Short mmCIF file of C-alpha atoms in Angstrom, two decimals:
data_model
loop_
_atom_site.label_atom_id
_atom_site.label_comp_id
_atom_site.label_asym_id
_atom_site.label_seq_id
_atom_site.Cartn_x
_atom_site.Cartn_y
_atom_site.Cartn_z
CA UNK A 291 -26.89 -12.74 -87.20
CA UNK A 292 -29.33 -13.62 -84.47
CA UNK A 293 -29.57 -17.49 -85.70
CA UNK A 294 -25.32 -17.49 -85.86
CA UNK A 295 -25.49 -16.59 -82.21
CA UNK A 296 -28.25 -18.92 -81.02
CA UNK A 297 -26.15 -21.69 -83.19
CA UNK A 298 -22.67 -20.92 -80.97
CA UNK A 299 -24.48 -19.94 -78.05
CA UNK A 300 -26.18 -23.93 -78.05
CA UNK A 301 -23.17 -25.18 -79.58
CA UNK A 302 -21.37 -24.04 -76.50
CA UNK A 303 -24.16 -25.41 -73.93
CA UNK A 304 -23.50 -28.53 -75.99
CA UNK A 305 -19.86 -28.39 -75.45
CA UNK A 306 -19.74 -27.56 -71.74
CA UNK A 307 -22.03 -30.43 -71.14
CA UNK A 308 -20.24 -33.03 -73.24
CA UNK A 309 -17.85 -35.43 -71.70
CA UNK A 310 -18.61 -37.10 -68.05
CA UNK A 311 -20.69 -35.15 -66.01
CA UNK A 312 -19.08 -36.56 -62.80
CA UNK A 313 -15.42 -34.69 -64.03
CA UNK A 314 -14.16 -37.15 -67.18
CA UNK A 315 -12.04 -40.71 -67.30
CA UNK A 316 -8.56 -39.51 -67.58
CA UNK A 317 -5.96 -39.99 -64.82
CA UNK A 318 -6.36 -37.37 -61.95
CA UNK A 319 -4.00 -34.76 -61.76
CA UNK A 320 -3.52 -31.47 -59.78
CA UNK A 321 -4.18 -27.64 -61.52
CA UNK A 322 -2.79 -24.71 -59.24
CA UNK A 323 -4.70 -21.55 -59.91
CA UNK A 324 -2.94 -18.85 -58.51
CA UNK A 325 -4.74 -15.73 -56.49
CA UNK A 326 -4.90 -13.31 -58.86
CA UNK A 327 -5.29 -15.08 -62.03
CA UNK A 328 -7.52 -14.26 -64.95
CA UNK A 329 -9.74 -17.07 -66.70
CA UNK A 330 -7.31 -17.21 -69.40
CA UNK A 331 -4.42 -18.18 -67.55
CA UNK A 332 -7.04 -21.06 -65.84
CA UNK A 333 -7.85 -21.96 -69.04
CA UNK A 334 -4.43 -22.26 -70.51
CA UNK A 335 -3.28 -24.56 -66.96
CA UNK A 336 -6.15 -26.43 -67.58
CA UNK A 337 -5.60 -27.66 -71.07
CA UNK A 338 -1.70 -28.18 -70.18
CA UNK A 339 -2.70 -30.64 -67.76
CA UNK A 340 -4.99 -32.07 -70.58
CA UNK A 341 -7.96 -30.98 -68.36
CA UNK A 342 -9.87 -29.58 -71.58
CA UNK A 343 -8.64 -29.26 -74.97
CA UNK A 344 -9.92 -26.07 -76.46
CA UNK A 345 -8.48 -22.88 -73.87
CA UNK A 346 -10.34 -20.55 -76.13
CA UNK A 347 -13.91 -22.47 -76.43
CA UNK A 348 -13.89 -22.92 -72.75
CA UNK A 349 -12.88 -19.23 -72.08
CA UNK A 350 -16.12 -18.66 -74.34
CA UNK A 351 -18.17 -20.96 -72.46
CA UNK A 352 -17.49 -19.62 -69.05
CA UNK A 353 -18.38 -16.10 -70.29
CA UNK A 354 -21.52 -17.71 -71.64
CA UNK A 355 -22.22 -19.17 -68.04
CA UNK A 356 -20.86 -15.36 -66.68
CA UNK A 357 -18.84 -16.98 -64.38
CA UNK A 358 -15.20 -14.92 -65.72
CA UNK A 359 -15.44 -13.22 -62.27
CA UNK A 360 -16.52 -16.52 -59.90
CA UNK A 361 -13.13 -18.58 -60.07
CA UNK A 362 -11.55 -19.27 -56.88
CA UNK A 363 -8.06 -19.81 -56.80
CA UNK A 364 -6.37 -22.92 -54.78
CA UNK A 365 -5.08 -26.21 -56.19
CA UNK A 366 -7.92 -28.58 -57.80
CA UNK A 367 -7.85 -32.18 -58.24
CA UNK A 368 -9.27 -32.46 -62.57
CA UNK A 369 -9.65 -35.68 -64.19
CA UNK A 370 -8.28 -35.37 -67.65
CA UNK A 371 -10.63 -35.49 -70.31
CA UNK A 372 -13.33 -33.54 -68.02
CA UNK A 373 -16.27 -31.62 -69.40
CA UNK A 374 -16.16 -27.84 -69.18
CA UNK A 375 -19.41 -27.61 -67.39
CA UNK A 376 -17.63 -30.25 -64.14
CA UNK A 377 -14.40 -28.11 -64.75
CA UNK A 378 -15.87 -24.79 -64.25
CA UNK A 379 -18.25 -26.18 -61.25
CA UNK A 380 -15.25 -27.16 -59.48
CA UNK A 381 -13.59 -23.78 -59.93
CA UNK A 382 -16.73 -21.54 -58.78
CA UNK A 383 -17.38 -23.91 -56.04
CA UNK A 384 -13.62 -23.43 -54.92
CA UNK A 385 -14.23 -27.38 -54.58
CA UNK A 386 -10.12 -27.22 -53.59
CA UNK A 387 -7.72 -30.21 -52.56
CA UNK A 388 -8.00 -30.17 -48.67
CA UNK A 389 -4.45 -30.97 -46.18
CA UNK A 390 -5.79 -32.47 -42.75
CA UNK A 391 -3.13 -30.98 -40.42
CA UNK A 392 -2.83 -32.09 -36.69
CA UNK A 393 -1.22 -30.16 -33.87
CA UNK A 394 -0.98 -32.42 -30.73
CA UNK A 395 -1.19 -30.94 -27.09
CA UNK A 396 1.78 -29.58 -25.79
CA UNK A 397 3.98 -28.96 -28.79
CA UNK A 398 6.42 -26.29 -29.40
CA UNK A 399 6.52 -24.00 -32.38
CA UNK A 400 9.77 -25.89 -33.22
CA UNK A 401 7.54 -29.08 -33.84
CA UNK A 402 4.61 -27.25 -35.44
CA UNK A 403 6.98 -25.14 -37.78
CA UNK A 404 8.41 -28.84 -38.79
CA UNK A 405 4.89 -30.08 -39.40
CA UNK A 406 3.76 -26.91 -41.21
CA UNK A 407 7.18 -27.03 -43.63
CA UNK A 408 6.62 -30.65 -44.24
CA UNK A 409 2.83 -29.30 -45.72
CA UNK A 410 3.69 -26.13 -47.14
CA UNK A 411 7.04 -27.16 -48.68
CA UNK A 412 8.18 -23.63 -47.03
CA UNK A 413 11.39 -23.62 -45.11
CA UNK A 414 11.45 -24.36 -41.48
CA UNK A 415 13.72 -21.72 -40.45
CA UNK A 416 11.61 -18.99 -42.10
CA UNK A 417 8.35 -20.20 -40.33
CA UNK A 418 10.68 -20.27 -37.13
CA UNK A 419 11.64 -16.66 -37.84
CA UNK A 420 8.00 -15.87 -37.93
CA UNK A 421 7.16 -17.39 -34.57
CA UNK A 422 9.63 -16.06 -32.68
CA UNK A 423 9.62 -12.44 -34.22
CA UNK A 424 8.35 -10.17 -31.39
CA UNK A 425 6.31 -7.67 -33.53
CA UNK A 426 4.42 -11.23 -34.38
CA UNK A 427 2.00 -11.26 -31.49
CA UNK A 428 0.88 -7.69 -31.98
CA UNK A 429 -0.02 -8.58 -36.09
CA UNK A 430 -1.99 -11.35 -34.86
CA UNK A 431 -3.74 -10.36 -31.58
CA UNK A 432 -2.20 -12.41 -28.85
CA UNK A 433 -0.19 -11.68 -25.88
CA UNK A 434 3.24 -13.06 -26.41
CA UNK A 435 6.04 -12.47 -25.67
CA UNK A 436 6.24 -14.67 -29.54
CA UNK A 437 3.70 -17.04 -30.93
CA UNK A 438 4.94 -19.57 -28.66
CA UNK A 439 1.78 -21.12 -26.96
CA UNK A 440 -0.92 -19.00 -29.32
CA UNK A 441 -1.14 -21.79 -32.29
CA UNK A 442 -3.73 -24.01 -30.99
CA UNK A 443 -3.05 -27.79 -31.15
CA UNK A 444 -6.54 -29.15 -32.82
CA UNK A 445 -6.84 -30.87 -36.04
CA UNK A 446 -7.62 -28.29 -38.81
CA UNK A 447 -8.60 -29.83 -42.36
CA UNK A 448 -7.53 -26.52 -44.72
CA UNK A 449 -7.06 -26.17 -48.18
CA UNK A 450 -3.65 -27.25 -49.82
CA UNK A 451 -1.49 -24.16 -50.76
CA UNK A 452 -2.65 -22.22 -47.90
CA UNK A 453 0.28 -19.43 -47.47
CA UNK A 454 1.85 -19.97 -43.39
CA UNK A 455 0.51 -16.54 -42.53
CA UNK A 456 -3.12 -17.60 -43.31
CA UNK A 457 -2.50 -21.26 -41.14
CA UNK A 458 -0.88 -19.13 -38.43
CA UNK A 459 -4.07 -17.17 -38.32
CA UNK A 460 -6.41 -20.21 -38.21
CA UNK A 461 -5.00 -21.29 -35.35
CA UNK A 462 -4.70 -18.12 -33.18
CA UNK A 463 -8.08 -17.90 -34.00
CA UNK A 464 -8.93 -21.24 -33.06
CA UNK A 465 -7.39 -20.68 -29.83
CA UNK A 466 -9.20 -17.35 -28.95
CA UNK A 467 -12.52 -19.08 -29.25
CA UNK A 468 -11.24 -21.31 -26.36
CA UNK A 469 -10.24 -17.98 -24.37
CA UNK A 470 -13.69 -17.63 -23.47
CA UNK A 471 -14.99 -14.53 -21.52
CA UNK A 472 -15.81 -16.66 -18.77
CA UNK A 473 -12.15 -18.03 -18.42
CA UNK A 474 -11.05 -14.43 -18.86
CA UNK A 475 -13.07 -13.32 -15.73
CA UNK A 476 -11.30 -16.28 -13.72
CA UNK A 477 -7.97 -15.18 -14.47
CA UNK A 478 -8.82 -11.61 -13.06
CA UNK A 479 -10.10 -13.01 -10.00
CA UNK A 480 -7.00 -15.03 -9.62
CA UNK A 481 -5.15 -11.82 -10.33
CA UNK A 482 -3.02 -13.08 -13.54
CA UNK A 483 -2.91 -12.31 -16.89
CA UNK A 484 -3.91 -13.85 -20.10
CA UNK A 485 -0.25 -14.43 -21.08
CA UNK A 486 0.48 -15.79 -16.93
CA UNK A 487 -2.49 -18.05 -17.62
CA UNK A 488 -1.45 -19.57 -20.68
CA UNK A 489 2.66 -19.72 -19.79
CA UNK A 490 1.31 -21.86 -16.35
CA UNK A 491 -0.92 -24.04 -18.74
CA UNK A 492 1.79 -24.77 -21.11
CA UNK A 493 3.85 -26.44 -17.84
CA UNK A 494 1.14 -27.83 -17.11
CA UNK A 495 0.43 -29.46 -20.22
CA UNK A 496 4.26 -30.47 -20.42
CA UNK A 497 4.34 -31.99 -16.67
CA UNK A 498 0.54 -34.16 -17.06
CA UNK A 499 0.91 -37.63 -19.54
CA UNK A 500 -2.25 -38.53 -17.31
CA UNK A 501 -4.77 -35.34 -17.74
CA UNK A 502 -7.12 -35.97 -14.86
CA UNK A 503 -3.72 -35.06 -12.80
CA UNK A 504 -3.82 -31.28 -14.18
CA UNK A 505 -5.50 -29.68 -11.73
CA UNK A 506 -3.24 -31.21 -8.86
CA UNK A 507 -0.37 -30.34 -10.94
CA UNK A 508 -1.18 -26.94 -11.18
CA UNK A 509 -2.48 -26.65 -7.69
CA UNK A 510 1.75 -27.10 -7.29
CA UNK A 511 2.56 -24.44 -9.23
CA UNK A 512 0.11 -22.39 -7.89
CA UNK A 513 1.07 -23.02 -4.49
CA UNK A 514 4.76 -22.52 -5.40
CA UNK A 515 4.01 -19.05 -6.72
CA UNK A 516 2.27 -18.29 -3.97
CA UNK A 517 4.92 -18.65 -1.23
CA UNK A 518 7.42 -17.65 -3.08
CA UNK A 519 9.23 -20.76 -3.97
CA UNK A 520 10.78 -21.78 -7.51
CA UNK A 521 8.67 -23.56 -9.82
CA UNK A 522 11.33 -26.01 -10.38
CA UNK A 523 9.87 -27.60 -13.82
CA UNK A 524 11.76 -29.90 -15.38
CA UNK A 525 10.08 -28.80 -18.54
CA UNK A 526 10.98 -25.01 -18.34
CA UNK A 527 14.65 -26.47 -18.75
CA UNK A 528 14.15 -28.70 -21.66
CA UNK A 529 12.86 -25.10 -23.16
CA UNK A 530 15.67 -23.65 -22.31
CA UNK A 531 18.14 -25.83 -23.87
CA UNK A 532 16.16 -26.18 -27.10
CA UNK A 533 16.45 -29.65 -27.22
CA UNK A 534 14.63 -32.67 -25.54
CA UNK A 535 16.76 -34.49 -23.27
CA UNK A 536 15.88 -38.31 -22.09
CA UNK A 537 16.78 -37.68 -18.92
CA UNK A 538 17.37 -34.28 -17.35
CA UNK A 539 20.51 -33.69 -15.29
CA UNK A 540 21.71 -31.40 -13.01
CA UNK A 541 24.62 -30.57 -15.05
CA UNK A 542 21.75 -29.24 -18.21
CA UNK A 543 20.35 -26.92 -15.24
CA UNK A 544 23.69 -25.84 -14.83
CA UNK A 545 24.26 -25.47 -18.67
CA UNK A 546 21.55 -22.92 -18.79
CA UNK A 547 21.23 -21.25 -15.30
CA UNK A 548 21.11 -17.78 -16.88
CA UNK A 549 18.46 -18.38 -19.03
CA UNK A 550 15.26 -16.48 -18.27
CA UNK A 551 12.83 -19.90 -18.96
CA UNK A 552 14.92 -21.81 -16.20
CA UNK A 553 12.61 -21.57 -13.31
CA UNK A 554 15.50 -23.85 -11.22
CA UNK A 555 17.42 -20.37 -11.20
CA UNK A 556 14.95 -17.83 -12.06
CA UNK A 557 11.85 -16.67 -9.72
CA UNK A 558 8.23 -16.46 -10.65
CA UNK A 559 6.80 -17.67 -14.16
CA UNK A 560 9.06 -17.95 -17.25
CA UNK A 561 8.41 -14.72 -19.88
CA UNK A 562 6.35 -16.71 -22.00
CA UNK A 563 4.67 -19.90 -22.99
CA UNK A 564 6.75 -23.14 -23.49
CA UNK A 565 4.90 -25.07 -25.79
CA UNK A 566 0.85 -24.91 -26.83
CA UNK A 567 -1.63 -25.84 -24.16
CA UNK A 568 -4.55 -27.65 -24.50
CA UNK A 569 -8.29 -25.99 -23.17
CA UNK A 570 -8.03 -28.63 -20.71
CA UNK A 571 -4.72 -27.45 -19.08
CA UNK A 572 -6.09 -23.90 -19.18
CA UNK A 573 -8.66 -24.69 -17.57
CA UNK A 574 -6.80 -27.12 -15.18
CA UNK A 575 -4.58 -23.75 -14.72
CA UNK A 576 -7.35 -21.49 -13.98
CA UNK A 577 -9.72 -23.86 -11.51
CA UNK A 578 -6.49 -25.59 -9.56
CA UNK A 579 -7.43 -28.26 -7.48
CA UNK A 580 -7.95 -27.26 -3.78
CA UNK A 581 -4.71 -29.13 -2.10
CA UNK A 582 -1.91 -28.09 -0.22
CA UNK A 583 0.77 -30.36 -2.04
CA UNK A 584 4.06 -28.46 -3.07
CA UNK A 585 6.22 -31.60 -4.68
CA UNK A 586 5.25 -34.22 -6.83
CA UNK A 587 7.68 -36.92 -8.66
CA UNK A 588 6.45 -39.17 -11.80
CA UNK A 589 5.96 -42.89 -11.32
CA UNK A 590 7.25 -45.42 -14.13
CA UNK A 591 3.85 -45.21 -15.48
CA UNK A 592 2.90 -41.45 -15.72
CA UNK A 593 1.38 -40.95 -12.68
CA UNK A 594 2.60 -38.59 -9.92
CA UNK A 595 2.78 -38.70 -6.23
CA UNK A 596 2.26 -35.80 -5.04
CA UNK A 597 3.56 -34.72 -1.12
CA UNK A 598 3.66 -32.00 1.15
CA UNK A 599 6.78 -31.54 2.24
CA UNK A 600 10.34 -32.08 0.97
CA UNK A 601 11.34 -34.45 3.67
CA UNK A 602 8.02 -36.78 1.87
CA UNK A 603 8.96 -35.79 -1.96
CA UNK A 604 12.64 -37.49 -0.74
CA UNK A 605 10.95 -40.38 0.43
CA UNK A 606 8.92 -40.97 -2.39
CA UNK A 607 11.47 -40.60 -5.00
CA UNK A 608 13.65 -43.50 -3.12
CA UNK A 609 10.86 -45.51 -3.00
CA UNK A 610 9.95 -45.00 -6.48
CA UNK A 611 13.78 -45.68 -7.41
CA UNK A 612 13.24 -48.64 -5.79
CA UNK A 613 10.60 -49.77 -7.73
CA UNK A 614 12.74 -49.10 -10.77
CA UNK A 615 15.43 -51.13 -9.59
CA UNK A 616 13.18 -54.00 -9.12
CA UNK A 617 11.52 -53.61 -12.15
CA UNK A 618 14.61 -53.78 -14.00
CA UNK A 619 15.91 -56.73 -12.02
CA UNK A 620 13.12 -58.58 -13.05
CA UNK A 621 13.53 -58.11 -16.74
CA UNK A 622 16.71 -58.71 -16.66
CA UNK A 623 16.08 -62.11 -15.34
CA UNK A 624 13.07 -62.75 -17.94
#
């Protein structure tokens, strides 16, 4: 009895090792192993995607190794043809297929949602319906009034098949390691809150295409607030209207003069976040730069002048104008 064992026992060892120890020849292909799964079911995906050939002598063999209870689930990358002992390493290692996902600065959770359905193959609307649900922000620890501002825009390398929820998580998380206690304590001292903070940042982050400009830009809004005055950002409108216009007009500040995110008709900071700021703007937001500007106007080439009064904001929009008259007089004739 004892020498039958020994015999299956090595002729298993034999087995697992045979083949290519690097994974096999065969063409690459992709094995799902779903959460929850038992080693048969691996075995039997395996040997459908011609992984291994013998379900039942692998089954044995991982039991041999007493790995029945170390298989991670996620979606592999097998050659075909591979050896049982490279098969089952890959499985216990949870050596998974990775997605590289990146979230720029300053993007709404109507683009992320897009970028996440385009990975996940989920539908768009139903990761929409997640960010904007209001019991959202409670479930995953941030301020809200929706997710709108909490998913951190960073490039995060997870593994493919990662459900929304668990991606949604990553990046809250990822942003409350920037919420540092230190930037915490600055907010108090400027007398906001966490959610004030971020909602500033995300205009902020909207308004700057040249970053070393944040701090003025906020200095702005923080001035604004101060006195009283409307924020006036462009940005808050686009929000508003849900779509990205190429050129704001007073007639799409008209359109949407009711809504609560239109700081040309509304007071004070918007409810909530208007896209995802970057540390950078939140910390642009919380250490403003010390200047007394209220106005500022974009050049052709990103930059801003900023002015003090509105009598010097008129003047440098007409002379900006008139640089984009010129400009486009001189193409014209090229």
């Amino acid at each position: 009895m004892r020498s039958r064992r020994a015999i299956l026992v090595a002729l298993l060892v034999a087995l697992g090792a045979a083949g290519c120890g690097a994974g096999g020849e065969g063409e690459p292909v992709r094995v799902t192993i779903p959460r929850g799964s038992g080693l048969a079911a691996a075995a039997d995906s395996l040997a459908a995607h011609n992984v291994i050939d013998w379900p039942l002598g692998f089954r044995l063999y991982v039991r041999f190794r007493g790995a029945e209870r170390s298989l991670k689930p996620g979606v592999y990358e097998f050659r075909q043809g591979s050896s049982w002992g490279a098969a089952l390493d890959k499985l216990t290692s949870g050596d998974v297929v990775q997605v590289r996902m990146t979230i720029p600065e300053g993007w709404t959770t109507r683009e992320i949602a897009g970028r996440l359905a385009q990975i996940t193959r989920s539908s768009r609307d139903s990761i929409l319906a997640l960010f904007a649900d209001t019991a959202a922000p409670a479930r995953f620890g941030v301020p809200g009034p929706t997710l709108e501002g909490y998913l951190y825009p960073a490039t995060y390398v997870l593994p493919l098949g990662t459900p929304v929820p668990e991606m949604v998580r990553t990046m809250v998380r990822r942003y409350r390691e920037v919420w540092t206690p230190t930037m915490r304590a600055r907010a108090d001292s400027l007398g906001m809150t966490e959610r004030e903070v971020v909602t500033l940042a995300s205009i902020v982050e909207k308004e700057a295409r040249v970053w070393s400009e944040r701090p003025t830009i906020a200095a702005v809004y923080h001035n604004r607030l101060r006195i009283g005055m409307r924020l006036q950002a462009d940005p808050t409108v686009q929000y508003a209207l849900g779509a990205h216009q190429s050129r704001l007009l007073y007639s799409h500040i008209r359109d949407v003069a009711e809504h609560p995110y239109n700081t040309y008709t509304q007071g004070g900071l918007p409810p909530g976040p208007i896209a995802s700021p970057s540390r950078g703007a939140i910390e642009a937001t919380l250490n403003p730069a010390r200047a007394d500007y209220l106005y500022f106007v974009a050049r052709t080439d990103g930059t801003h002048v900023f002015t003090r009064t509105l009598a010097e904001h008129n003047a440098a929009k007409q002379s900006i104008a008139r640089e984009k008259r010129a400009a486009a007089q001189a193409g014209a004739r090229r």
